[in-house]
Short mmCIF file of C-alpha atoms in Angstrom, two decimals:
data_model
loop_
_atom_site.label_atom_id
_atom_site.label_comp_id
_atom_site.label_asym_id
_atom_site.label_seq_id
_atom_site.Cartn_x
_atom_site.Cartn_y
_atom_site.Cartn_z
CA UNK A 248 178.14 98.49 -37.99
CA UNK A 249 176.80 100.79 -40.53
CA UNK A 250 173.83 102.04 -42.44
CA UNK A 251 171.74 98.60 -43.63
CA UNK A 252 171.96 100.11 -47.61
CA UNK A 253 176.38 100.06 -47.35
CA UNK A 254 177.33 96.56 -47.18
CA UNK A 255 176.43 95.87 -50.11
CA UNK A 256 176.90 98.76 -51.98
CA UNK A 257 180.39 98.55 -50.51
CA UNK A 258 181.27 95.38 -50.61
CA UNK A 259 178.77 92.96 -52.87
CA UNK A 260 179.52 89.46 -52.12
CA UNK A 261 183.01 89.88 -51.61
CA UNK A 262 182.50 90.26 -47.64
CA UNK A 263 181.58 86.56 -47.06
CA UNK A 264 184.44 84.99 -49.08
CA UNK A 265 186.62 87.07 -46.75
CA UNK A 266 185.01 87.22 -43.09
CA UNK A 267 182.16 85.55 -41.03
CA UNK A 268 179.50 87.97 -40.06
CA UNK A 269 178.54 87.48 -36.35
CA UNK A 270 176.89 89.62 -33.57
CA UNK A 271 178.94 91.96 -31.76
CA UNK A 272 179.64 89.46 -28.55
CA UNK A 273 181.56 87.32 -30.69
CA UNK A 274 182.96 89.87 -32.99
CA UNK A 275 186.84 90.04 -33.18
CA UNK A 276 186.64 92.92 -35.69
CA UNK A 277 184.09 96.09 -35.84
CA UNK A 278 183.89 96.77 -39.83
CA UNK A 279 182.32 100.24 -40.02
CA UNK A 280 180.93 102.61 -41.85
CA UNK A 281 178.65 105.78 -42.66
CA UNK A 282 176.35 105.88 -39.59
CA UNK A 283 178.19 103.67 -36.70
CA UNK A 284 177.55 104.69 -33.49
CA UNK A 285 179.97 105.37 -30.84
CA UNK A 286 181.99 103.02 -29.70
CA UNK A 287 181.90 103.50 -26.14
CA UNK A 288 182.51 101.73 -22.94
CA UNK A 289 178.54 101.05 -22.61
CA UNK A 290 178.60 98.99 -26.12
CA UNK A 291 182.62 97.57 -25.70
CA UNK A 292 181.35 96.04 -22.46
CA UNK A 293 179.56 93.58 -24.98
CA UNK A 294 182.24 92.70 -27.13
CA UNK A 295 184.72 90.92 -24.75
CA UNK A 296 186.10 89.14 -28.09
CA UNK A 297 186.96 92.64 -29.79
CA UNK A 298 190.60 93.20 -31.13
CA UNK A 299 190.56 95.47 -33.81
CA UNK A 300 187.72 98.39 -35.68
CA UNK A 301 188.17 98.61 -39.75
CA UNK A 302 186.35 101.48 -41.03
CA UNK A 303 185.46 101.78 -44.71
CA UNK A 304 185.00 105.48 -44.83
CA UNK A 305 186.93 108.56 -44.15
CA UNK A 306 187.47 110.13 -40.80
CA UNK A 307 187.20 107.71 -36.88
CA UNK A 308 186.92 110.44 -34.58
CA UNK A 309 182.87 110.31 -34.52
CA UNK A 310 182.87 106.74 -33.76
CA UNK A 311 186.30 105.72 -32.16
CA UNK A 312 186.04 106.93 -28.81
CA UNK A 313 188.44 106.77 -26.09
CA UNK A 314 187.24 104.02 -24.44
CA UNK A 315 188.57 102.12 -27.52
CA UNK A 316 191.81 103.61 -27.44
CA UNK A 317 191.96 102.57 -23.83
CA UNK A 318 190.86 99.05 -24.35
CA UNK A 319 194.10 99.09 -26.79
CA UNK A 320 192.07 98.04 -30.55
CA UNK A 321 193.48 98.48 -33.43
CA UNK A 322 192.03 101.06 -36.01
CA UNK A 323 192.29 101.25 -39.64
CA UNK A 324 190.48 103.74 -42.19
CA UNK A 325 189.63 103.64 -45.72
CA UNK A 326 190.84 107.09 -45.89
CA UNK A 327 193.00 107.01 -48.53
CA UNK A 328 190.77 105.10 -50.62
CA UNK A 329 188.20 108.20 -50.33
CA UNK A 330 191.25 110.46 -50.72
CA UNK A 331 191.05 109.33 -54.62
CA UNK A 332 187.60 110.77 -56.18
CA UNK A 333 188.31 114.16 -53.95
CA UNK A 334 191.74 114.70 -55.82
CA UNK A 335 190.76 113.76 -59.13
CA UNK A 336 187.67 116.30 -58.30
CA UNK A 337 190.34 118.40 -57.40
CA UNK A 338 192.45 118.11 -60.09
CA UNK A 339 189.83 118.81 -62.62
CA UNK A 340 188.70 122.10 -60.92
CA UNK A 341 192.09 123.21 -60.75
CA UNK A 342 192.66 122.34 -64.38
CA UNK A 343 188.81 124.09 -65.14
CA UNK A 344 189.52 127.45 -63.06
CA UNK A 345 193.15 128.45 -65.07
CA UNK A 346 191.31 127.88 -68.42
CA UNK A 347 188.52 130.30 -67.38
CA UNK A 348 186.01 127.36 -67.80
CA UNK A 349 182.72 128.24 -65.33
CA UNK A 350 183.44 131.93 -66.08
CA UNK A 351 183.59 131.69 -69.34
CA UNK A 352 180.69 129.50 -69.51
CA UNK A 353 178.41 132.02 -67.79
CA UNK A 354 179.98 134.91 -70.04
CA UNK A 355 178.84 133.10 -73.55
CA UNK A 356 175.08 132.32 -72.28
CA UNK A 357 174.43 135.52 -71.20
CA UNK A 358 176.00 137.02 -74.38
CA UNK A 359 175.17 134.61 -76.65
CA UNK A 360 177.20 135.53 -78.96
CA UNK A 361 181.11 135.47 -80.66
CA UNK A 362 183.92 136.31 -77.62
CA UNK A 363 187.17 137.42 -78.36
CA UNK A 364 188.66 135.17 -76.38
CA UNK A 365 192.16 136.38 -77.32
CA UNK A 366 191.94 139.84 -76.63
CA UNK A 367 189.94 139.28 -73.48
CA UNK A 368 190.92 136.49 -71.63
CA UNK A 369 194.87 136.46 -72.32
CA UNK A 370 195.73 135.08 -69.20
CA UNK A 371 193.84 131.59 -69.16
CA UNK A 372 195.52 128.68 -69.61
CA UNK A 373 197.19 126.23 -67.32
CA UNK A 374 200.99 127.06 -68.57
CA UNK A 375 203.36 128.24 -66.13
CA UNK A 376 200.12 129.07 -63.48
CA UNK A 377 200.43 128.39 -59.75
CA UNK A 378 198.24 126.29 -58.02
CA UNK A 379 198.87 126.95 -54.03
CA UNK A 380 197.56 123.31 -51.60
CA UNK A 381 196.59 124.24 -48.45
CA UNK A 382 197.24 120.84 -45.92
CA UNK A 383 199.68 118.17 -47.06
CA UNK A 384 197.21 115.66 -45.96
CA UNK A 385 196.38 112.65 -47.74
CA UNK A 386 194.18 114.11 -50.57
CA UNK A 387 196.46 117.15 -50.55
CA UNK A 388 200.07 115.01 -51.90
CA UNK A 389 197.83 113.01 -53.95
CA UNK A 390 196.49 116.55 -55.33
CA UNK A 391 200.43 117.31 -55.95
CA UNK A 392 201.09 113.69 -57.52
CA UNK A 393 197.72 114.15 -59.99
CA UNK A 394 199.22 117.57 -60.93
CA UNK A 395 203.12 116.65 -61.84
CA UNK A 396 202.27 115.79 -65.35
CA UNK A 397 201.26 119.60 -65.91
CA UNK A 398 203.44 122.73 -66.68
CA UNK A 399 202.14 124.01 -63.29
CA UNK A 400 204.28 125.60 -60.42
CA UNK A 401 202.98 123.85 -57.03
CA UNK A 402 202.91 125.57 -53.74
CA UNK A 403 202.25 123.74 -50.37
CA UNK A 404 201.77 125.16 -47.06
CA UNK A 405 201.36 122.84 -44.13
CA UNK A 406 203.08 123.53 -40.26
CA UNK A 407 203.97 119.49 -39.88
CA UNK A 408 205.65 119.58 -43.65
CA UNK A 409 209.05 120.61 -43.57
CA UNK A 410 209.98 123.06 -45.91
CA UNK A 411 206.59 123.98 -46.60
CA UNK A 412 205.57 127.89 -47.32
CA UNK A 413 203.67 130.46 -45.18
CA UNK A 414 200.53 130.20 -46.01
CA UNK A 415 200.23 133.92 -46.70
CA UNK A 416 203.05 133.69 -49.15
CA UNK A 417 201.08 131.10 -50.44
CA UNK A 418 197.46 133.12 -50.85
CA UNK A 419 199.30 135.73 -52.88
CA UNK A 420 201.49 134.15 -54.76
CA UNK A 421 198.85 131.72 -56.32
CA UNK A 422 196.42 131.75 -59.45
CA UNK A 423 194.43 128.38 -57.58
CA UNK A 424 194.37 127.83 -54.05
CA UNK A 425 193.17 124.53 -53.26
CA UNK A 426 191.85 123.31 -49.33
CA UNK A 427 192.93 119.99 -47.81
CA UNK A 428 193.61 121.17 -44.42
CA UNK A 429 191.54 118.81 -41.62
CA UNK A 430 189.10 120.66 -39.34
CA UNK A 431 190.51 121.39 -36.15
CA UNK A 432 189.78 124.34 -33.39
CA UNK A 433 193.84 125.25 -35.01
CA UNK A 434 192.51 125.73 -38.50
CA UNK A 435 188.76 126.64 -37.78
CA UNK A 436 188.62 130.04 -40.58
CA UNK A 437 192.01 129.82 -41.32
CA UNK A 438 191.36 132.12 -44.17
CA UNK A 439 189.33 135.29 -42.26
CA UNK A 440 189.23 138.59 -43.86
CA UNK A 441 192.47 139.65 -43.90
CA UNK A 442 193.82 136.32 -45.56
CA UNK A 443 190.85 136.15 -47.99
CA UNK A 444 192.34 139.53 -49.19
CA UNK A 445 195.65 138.63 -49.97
CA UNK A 446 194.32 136.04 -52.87
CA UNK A 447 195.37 137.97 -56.23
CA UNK A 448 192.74 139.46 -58.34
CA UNK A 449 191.15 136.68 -61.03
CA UNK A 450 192.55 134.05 -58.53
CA UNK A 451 189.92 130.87 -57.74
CA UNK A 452 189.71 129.41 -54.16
CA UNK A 453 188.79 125.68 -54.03
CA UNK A 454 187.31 123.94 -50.70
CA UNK A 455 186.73 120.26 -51.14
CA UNK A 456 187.61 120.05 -47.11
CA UNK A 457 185.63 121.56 -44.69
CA UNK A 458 183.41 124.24 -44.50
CA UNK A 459 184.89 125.47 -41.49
CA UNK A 460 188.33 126.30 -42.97
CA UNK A 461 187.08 129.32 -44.10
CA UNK A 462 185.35 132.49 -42.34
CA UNK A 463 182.05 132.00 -44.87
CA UNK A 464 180.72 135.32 -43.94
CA UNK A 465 183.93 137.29 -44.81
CA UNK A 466 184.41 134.75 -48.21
CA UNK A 467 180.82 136.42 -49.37
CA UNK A 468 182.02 139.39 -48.91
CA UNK A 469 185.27 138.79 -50.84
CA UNK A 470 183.08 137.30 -53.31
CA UNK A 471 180.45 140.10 -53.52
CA UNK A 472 183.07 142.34 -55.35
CA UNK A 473 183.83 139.97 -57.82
CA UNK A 474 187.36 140.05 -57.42
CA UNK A 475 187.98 136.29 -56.91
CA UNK A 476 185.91 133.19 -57.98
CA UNK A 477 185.71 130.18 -55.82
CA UNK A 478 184.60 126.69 -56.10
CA UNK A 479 182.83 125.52 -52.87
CA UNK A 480 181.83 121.63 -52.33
CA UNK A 481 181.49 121.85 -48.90
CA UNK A 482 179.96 124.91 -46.72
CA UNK A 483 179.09 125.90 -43.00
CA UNK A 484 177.02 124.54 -42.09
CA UNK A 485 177.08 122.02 -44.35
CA UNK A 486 173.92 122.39 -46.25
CA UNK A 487 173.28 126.50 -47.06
CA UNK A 488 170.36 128.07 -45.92
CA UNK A 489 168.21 128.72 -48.86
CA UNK A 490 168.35 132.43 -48.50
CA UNK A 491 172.20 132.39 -48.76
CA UNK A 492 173.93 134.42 -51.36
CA UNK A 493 176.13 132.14 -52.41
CA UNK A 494 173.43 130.02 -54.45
CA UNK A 495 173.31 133.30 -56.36
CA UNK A 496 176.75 134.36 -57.05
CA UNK A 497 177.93 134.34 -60.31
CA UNK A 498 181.42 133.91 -59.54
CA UNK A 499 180.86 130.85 -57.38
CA UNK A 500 180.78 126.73 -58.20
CA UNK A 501 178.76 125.42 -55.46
CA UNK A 502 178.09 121.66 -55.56
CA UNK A 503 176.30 119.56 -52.65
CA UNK A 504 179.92 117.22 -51.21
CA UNK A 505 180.61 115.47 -54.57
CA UNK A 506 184.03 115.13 -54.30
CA UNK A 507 184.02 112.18 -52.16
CA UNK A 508 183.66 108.40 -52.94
CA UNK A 509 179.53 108.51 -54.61
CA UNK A 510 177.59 105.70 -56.56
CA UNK A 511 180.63 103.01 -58.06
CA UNK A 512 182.76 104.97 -55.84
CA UNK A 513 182.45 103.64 -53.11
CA UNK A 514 183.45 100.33 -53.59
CA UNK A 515 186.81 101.04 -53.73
CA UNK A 516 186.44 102.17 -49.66
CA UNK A 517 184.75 98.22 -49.30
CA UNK A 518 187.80 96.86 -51.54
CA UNK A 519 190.24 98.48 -48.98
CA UNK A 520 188.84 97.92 -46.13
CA UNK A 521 188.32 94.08 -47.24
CA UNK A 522 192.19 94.00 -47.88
CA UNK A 523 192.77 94.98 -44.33
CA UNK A 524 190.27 92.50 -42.97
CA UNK A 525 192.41 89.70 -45.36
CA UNK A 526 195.48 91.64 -43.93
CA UNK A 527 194.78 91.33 -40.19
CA UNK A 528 193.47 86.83 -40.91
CA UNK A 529 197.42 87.45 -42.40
CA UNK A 530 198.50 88.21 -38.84
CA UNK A 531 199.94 91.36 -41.03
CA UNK A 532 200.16 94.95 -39.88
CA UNK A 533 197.25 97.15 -41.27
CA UNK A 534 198.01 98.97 -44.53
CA UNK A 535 196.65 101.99 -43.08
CA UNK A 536 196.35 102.23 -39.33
CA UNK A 537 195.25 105.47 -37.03
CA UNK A 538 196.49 105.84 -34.10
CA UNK A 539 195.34 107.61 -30.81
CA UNK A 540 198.31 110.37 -31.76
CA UNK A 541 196.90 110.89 -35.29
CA UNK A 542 194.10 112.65 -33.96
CA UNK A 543 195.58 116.19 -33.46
CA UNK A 544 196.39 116.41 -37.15
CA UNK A 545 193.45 114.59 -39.09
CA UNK A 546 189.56 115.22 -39.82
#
């Protein structure tokens, strides 16, 4: 159950050497994707065989309703699978932003001409910076894995990790602050005005999340003065109205939701959810299961 172009896209041929493909009525297992419907009590009435709902995307919630909760199915996600291209993403803005890259780029076209890069830029570099992870969700400790190798300090602020730091400690102690928190009414513009203001001078905000993390209309603002740069893949709403400033800004990255599983990408969210299809024949546990109490803390 998902857009006609994904199966095979996401998983080739590979789908019928591992599952029969029936109609829903005889269907043990919903395998879902971009554009399922909701699952709800209406459309379960139909599948009296169903045990179990194997999504190869990202987040449930707009298709896993509670009516499949109550009915007791099983749920896994491909989550993790996605998780990969958005750190790597990630990893490489963070890595970009410390050395100056985007505003350096802009600098030399507009001069066009030698830069003294020593005498004015002598803080780039990635050696010794701090790089601040908002969310220690799944993309946000692979983010910290994908970073180890690096002479980077690493910050994390997230309520459900112990030890964690305040997240205002966090903004100001930080050269890169990086967003992996999920969207919740708890986190909706978790950085507002006053939190936006506490990033240092020359610092770069990243958002590969959700658009709603952050109070857009005070992050213009922030960004009008040119004190901080940011690096925005995902906006609110999610697609900017054409008049919005921050198409214009020089100081800001903005890219249409890249970061995610695109083009050969997304075959590793078929290849997992395949493995928990061969899993489940296995009478094995899934790999990676969501439950009903998961949904207070995930996007």
């Amino acid at each position: 159950m998902m857009r006609p172009d994904l199966p095979e896209r996401l998983f080739g041929d590979r789908l019928h050497e591992v599952a029969a493909v029936v109609d829903l009525e005889r269907a043990e297992i919903v395998l879902s994707g971009w554009g399922c419907p909701p699952l709800d009590a209406e459309l379960l009435a139909r599948a009296s065989n169903l045990r179990a709902i194997v999504h190869a995307a990202g987040g449930v919630k707009g298709h896993v309703t509670d009516a499949c909760w109550e009915r007791g199915l099983l749920v896994s996600t491909a989550a993790g699978a996605n998780a990969e291209p958005v750190a790597e993403y990630t990893l490489a803005r963070i890595l970009l932003a410390n050395k100056a890259a985007d505003r350096l780029s802009r600098t030399y076209r507009q001069r066009r001409e030698a830069i003294d890069l020593i005498a004015a830029y002598p803080e780039i570099g990635n050696f010794g910076k701090t790089v601040g992870i908002v969310g220690a969700s799944r993309i946000g400790r692979r983010v910290v894995e994908l970073l180890r190798p690096f002479d980077l300090r690493v910050l994390v602020s997230d309520p459900y990790l112990e030890g964690s730091v305040e997240l205002d400690d966090l903004l100001q102690a930080c050269d890169v602050v990086s967003l992996h928190a999920p969207s919740l009414p708890s986190t909706r513009h978790m950085l507002d005005a006053r939190r936006l203001a506490l990033l240092r001078d020359g610092a770069t905000l990243i958002n590969t999340a959700r658009g709603a993390l952050i109070d857009q209309d005070a992050l213009v603002a922030e960004l009008q003065t040119g004190r901080i740069d940011a690096v925005l893949d995902v906006t609110e709403p999610e697609v900017l109205p054409a008049g919005s400033p921050l198409y214009d800004l020089p100081n800001v990255v903005l890219t249409p939701h890249i970061a995610g599983a695109l083009g050969v990408e997304v075959r590793r969210l078929g290849e997992s959810a395949l493995a928990e299809l061969e899993r489940y024949a296995r009478g094995e546990p899934f790999a990676h299961p969501v439950t009903r109490a998961d949904l207070d803390r995930i996007a």
